[in-house]
Coordinates of C-alpha atoms in Angstrom, one line a residue:
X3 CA -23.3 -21.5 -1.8
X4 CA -23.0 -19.6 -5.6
X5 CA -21.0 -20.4 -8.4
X6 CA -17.5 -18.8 -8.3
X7 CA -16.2 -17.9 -11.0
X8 CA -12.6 -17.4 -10.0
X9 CA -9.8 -18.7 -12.5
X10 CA -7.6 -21.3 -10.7
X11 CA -4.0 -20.0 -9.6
X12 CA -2.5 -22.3 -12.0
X13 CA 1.5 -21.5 -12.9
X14 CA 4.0 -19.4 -11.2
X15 CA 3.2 -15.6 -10.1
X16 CA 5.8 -13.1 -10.8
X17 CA 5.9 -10.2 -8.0
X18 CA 8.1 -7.4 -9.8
X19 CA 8.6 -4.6 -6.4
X20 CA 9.5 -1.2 -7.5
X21 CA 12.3 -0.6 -4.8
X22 CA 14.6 -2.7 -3.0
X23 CA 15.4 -1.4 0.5
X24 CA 14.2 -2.1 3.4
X25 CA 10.4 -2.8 3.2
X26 CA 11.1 -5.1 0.0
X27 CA 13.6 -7.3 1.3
X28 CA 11.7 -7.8 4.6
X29 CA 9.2 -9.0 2.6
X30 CA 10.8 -11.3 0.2
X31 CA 13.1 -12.6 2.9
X32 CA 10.1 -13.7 5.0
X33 CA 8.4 -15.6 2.5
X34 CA 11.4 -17.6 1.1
X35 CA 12.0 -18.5 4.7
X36 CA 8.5 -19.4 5.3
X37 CA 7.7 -21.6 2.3
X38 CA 10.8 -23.3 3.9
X39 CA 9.3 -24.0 7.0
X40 CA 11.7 -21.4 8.9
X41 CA 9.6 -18.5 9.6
X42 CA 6.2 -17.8 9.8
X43 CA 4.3 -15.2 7.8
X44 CA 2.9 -13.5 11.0
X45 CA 0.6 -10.4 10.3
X46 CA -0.6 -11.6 7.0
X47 CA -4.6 -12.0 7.2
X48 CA -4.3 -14.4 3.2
X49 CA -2.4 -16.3 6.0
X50 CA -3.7 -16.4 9.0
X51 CA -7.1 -14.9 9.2
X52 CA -10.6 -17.0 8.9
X53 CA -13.8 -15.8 7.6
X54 CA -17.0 -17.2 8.6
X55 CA -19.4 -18.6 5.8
X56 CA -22.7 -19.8 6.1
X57 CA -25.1 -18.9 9.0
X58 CA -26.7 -20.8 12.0
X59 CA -26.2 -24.9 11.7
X60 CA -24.1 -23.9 8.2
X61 CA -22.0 -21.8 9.7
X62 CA -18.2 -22.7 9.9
X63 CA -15.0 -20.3 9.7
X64 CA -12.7 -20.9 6.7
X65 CA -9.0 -19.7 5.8
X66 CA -9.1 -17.4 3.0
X67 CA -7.7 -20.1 0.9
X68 CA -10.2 -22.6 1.6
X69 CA -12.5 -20.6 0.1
X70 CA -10.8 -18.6 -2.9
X71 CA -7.8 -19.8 -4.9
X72 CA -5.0 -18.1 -4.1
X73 CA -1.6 -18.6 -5.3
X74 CA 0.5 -20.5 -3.3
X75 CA 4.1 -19.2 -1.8
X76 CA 6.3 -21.9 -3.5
X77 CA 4.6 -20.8 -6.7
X78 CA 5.6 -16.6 -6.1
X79 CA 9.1 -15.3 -8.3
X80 CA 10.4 -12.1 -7.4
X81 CA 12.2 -9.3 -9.4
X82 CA 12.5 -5.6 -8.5
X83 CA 13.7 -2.5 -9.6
X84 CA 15.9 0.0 -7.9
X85 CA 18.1 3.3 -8.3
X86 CA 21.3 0.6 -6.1
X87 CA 22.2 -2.0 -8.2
X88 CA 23.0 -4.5 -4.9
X89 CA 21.3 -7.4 -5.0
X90 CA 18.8 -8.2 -2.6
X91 CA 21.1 -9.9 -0.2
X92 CA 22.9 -7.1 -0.1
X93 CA 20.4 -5.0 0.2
X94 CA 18.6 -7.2 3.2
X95 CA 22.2 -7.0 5.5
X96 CA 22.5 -3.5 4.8
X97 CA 18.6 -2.4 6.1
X98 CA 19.6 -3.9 9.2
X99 CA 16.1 -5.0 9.8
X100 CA 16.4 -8.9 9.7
X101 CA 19.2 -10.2 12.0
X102 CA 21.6 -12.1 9.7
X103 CA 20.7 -15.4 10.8
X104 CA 17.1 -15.0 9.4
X105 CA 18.5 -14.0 6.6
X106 CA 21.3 -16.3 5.6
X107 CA 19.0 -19.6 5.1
X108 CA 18.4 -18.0 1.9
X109 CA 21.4 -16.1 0.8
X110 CA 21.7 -17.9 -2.4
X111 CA 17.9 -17.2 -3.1
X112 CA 18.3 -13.5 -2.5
X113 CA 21.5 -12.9 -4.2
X114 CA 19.8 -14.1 -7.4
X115 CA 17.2 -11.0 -7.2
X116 CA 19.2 -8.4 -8.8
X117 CA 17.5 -4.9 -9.4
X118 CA 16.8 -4.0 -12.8
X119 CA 17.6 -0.5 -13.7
X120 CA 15.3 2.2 -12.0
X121 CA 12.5 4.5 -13.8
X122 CA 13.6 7.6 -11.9
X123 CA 13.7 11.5 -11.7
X124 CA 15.7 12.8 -8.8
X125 CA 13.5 16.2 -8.9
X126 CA 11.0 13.9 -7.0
X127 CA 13.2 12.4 -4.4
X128 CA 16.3 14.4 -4.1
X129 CA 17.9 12.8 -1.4
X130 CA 18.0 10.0 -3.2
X131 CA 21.3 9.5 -5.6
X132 CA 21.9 5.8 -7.0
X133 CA 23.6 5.3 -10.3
X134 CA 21.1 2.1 -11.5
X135 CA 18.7 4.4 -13.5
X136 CA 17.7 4.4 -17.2
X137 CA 18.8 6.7 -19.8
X138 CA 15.6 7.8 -21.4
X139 CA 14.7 11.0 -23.1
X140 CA 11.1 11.0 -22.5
X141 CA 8.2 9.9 -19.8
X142 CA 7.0 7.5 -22.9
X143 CA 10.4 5.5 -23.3
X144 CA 10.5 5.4 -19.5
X145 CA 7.1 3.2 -19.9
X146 CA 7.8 1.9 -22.6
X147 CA 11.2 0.5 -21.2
X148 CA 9.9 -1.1 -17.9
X149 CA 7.3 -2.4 -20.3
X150 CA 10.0 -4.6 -22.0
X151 CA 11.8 -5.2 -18.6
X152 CA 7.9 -6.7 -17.6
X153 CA 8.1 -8.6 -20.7
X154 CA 11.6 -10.1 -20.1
X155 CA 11.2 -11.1 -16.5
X156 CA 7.6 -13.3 -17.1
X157 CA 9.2 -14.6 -19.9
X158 CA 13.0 -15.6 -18.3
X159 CA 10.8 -16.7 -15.2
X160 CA 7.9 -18.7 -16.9
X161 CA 5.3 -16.6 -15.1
X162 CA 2.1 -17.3 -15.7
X163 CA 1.0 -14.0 -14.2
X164 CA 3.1 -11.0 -12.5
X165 CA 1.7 -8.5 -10.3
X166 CA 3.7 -4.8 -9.9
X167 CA 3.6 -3.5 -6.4
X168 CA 5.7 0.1 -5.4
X169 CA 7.7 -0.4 -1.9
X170 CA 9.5 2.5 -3.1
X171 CA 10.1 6.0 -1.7
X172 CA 7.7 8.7 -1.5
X173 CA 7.6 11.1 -4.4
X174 CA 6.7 14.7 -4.2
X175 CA 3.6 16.0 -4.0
X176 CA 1.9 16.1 -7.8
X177 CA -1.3 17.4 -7.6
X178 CA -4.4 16.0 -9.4
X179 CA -4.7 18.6 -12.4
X180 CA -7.4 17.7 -14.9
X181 CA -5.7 19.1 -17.8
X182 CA -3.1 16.7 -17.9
X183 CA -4.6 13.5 -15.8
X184 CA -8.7 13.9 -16.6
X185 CA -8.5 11.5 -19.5
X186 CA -6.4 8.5 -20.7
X187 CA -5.5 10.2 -23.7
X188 CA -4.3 13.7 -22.1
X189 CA -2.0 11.6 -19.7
X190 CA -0.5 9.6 -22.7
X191 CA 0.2 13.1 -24.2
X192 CA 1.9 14.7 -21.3
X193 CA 3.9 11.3 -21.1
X194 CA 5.2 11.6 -25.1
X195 CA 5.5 15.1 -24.4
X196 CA 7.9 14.5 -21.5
X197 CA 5.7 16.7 -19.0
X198 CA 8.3 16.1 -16.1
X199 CA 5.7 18.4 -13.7
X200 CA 2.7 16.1 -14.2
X201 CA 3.9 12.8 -15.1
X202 CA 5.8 11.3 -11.7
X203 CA 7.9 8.1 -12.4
X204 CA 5.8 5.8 -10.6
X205 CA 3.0 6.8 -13.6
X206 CA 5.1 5.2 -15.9
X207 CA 5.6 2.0 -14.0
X208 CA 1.7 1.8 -13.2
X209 CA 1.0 2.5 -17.0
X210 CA 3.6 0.0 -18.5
X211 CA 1.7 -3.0 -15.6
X212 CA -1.2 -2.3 -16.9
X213 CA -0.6 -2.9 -20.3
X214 CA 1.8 -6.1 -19.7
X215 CA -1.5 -7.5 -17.9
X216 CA -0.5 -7.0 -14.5
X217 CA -2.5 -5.6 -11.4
X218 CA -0.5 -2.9 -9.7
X219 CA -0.3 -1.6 -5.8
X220 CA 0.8 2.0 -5.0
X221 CA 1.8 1.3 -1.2
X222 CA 3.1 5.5 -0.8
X223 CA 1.2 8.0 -1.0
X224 CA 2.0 9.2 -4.5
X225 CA -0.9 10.8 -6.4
X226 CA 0.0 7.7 -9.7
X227 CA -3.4 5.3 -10.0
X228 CA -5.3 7.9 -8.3
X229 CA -6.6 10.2 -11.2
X230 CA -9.0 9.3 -13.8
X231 CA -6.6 8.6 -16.5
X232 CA -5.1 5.3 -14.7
X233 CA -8.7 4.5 -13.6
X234 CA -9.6 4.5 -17.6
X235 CA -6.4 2.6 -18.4
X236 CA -7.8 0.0 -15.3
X237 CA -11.3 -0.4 -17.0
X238 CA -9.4 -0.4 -21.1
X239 CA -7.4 -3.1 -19.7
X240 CA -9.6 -4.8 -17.5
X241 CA -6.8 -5.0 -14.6
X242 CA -7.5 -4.2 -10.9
X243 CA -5.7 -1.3 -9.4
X244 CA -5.4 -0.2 -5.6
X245 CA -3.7 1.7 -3.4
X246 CA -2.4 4.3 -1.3
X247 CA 0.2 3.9 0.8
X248 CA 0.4 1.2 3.1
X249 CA -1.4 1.5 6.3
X250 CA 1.4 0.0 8.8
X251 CA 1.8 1.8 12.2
X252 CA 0.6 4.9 13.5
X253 CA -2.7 5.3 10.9
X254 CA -3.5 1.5 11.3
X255 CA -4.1 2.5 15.7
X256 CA -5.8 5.6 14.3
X257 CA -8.1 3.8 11.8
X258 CA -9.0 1.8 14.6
X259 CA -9.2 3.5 17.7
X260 CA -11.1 6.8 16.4
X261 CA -14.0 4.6 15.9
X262 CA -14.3 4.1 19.9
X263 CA -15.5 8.0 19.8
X264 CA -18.2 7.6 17.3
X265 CA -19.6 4.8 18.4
X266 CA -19.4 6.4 22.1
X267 CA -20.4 10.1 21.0
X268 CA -17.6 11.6 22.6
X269 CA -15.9 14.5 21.3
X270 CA -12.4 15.4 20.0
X271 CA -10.9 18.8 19.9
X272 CA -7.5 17.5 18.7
X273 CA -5.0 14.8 17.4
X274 CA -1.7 15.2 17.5
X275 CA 0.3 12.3 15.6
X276 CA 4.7 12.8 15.6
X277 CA 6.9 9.9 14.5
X278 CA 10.8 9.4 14.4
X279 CA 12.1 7.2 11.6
X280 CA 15.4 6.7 10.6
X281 CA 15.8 4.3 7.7
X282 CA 15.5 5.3 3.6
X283 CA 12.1 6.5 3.7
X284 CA 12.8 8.6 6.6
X285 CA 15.4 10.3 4.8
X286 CA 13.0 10.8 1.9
X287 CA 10.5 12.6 4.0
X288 CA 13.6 14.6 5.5
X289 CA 12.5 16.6 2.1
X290 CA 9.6 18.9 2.6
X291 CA 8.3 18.4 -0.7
X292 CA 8.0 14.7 0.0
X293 CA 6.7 15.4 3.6
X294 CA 3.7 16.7 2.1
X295 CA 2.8 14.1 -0.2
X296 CA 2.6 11.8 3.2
X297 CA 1.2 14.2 5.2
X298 CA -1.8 14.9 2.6
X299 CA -2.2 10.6 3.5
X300 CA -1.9 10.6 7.0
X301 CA -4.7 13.4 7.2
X302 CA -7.0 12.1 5.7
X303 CA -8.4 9.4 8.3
X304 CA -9.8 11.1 10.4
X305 CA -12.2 13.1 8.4
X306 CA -14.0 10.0 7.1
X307 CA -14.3 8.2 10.3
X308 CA -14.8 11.6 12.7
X309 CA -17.3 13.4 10.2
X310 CA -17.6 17.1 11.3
X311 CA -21.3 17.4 9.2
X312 CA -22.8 14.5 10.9
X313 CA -22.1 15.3 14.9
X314 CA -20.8 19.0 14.3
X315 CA -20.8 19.3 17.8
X316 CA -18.2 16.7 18.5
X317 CA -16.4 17.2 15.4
X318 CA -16.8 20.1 14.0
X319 CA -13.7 21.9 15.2
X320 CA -10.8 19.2 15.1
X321 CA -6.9 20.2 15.0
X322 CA -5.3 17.4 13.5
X323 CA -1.7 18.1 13.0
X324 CA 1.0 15.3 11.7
X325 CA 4.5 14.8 12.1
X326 CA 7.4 13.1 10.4
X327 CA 10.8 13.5 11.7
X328 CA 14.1 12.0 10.3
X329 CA 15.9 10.1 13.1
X330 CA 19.1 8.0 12.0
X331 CA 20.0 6.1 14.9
X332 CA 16.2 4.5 15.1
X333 CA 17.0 3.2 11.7
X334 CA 13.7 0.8 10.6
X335 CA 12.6 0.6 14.1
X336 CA 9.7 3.5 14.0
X337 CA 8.4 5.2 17.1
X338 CA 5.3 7.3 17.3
X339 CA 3.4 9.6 19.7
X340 CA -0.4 10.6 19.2
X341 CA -1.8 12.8 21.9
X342 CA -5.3 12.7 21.8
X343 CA -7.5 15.7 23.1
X344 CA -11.2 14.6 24.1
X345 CA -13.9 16.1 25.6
X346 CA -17.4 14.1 27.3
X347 CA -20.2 15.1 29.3
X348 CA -20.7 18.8 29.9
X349 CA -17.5 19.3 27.5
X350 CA -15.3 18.3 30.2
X351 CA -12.0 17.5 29.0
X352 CA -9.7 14.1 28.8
X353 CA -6.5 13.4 27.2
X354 CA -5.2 9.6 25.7
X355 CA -1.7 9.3 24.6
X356 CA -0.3 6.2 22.5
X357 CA 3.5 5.6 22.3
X358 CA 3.9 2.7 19.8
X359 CA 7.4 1.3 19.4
X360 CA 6.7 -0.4 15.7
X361 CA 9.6 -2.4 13.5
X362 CA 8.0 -0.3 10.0
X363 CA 9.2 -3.1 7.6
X364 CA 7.6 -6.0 9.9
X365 CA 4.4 -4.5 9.6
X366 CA 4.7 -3.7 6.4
X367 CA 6.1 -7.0 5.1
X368 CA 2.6 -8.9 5.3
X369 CA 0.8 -6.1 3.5
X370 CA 2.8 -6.5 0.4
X371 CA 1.9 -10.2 0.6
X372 CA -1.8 -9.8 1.3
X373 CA -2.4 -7.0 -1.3
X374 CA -0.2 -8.9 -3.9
X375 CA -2.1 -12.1 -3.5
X376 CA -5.6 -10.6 -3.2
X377 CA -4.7 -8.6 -6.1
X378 CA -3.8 -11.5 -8.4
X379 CA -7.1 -13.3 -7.0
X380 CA -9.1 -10.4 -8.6
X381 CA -7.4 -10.1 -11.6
X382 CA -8.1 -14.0 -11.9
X383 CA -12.0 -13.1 -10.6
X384 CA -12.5 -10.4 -13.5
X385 CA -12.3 -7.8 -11.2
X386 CA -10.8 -4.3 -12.9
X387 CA -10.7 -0.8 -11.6
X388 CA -10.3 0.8 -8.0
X389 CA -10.4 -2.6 -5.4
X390 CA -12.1 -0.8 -2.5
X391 CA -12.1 -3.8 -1.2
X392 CA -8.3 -3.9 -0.5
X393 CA -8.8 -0.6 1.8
X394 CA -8.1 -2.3 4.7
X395 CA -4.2 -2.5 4.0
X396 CA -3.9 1.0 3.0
X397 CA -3.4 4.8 4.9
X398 CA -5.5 6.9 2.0
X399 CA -7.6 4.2 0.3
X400 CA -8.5 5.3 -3.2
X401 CA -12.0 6.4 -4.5
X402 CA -13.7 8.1 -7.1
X403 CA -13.4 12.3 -5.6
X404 CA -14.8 13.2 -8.7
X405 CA -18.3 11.6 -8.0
X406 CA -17.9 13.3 -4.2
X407 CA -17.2 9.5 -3.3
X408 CA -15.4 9.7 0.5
X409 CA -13.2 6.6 1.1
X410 CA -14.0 4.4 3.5
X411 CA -11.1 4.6 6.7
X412 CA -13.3 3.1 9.6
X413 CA -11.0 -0.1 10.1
X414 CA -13.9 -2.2 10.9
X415 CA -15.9 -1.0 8.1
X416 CA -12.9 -2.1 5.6
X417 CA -12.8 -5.3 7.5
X418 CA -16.4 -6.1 6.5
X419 CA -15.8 -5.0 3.0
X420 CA -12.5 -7.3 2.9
X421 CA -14.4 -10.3 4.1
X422 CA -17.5 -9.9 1.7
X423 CA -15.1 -9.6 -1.2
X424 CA -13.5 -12.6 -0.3
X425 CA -17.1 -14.6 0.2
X426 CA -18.2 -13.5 -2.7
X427 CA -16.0 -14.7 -5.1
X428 CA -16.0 -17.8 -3.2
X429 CA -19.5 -18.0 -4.2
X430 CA -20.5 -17.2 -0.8
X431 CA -23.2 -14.5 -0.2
X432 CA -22.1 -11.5 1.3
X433 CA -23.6 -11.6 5.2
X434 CA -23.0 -8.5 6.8
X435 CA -23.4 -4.5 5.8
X436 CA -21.7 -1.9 6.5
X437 CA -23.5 1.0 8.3

């Protein structure tokens, strides 16, 4: 065993979660019940998961706690920000997810965990139309405002550290343009100069984390952290950043079972993924221009794991097509279909079809946990800049495309990456590579 030089999680972590529908109160809801003994945090791998350390007579399988200091649940505070001012209570009964007897036990707790005023533009979800917003005449006082709500919150709270994590809705589609998001300085120009095109909300809320010293999670598919400007404000600052967009149902059976035909050398002609989803994000992505900033996500997987220039003969000609469709009376309970052309010996063909009847927000709830608490342990580790490590919990992990990096999306792969990160700053060496 090393020396680890992890920070202890001493004091009270503040989770601030942009958004406060369904997703968000899932998650809060589940841990205030759990740290009172009535639930348990099922799907969370900070949790439930064990990592082996140490080989041969050495060898023994730890919880991630036992070997890296992570903050405990009693210790978490939460805040949030939304364009509803209902309180999260509220908000909890009216997503419908939780039935209201898992939800009651802490009533009082949730009531208490009223949204602060919203950063937000309804050019970027239009379908959208709450009344909790702040007045402010440029991108800059938009940052600079949820800077100051940061600044209240850790202090009201006594937080010794807060993490920011977006549960919010998809924005549209802003393309990475390196005139305006190149350089730190560029982006902190189009911000003063209120460059509504270039500069999305959730750029101001990563921005104003990162300076208040906090990690922060993009968990949709919004360009935000991804551009070199955030990844400069992430090194200035010395503050991890990850994302995007968590990786909950239909992309977390793809990330895992595309694998199966690389490792066999079969071949795939096409993947066809549809879903029906009826709750706030569903009506989000009812919006074309919102579609597309998911749909740009959801494509990617496959490239990285199926990789047409390596076996152009099994994958060199894939369709991959991806559908969302807004379905109200599903409400949070998510259904998708993926019909999966194949072809084997002699290019005969085979067909496999998934139908997975998923609850989004309960597979989602246990990412925001995990990413929040893994974040915080970097930030306490000295870790700052793109966590590829965190890739496991996300649909479109981010990388450096400006180096020709390719993210990593094989599931297993991100598993191995997950558990080294987690040996090594438990001063553990990392035991296993990733091919």
């Amino acid at each position: 065993m090393l020396q680890s030089n992890v920070k202890p999680a001493e004091g009270k972590l503040g989770i601030l979660v942009v958004g406060c529908g369904a997703v968000s109160t899932t998650f809060m809801t589940g841990v205030l019940m759990a740290r009172k003994g009535l639930a348990k945090p099922i799907g969370s791998m900070t949790q439930y998961d064990k990592i082996r350390v140490g080989k041969g007579s050495d060898k023994k399988y730890l919880s991630y706690s036992e070997i890296v200091p992570l903050a405990d649940l009693k210790d978490i505070v939460f805040g949030t920000w939304d364009v509803y001012p209902q309180n999260a209570y509220q908000a909890a009964m009216y997503a419908e997810v939780l039935k209201e007897k898992d939800i009651n036990p802490v009533r009082e707790e949730l009531e208490k965990i009223v949204p602060m005023k919203a950063a937000f533009d309804k050019n970027y979800a239009k379908r959208l139309d709450g009344d909790n917003v702040k007045d402010c005449a440029t991108r800059w006082d938009m940052m600079e405002a949820l800077r100051q709500d940061i600044r209240e919150f850790k202090a009201a709270n006594h937080c010794a550290r807060i993490v920011v994590i977006w549960s919010a809705s998809t924005e549209i589609y802003v393309p990475y343009n390196e005139q305006y998001h190149g350089s730190l300085a560029q982006l902190e120009a189009a911000m003063k100069a209120n460059d509504r095109e270039h500069v999305a909300p959730s750029m101001c809320y990563a921005y104003a984390a990162l300076m208040e010293g906090a990690p922060f999670i993009m968990g949709a598919p919004n360009t935000t952290v991804d551009i070199p400007a955030m990844w400069e404000l992430a090194e200035k600052t010395k503050l991890p950043i990850c994302g995007k967009d968590f990786k909950t149902g239909q992309t977390l059976v793809k990330s895992g079972f595309a694998p199966i035909f690389s490792t066999r050398c079969l071949g795939v002609n096409g993947w066809f993924s549809t879903n029906i989803l009826g709750n706030r994000d569903g009506l989000v992505l009812d919006e074309p221009a919102n579609f597309h900033t998911k749909e740009v996500s959801k494509l990617s997987t496959l490239e990285t794991i199926l990789k047409a220039e390596e076996q152009p003969d099994l994958y060199g000609d894939i369709y991959h097509k991806v559908r969302i469709n807004y379905y109200p009376p599903r409400n949070d309970n998510k259904e998708s279909w993926d019909n999966i052309d194949i072809f084997g010996w002699m290019e005969y063909p085979m067909q496999i079809k998934i139908n997975f009847l998923c609850r989004d927000s309960i597979l989602a709830a246990p990412l925001l946990l995990d990413l929040c608490l893994l974040s915080d342990l970097a930030a306490r580790a000295g870790k700052f800049g793109i966590q590829r490590f965190l890739s496991f919990f996300l649909k479109s992990p981010m990388h450096d495309f400006t180096k020709g990096e390719q993210a990593v999306n094989n599931l297993y792969q991100q598993y191995t990456m997950l558990k080294n990160a987690i040996r090594e700053m438990g001063g553990y060496e990392a035991d296993e590579e990733i091919d």
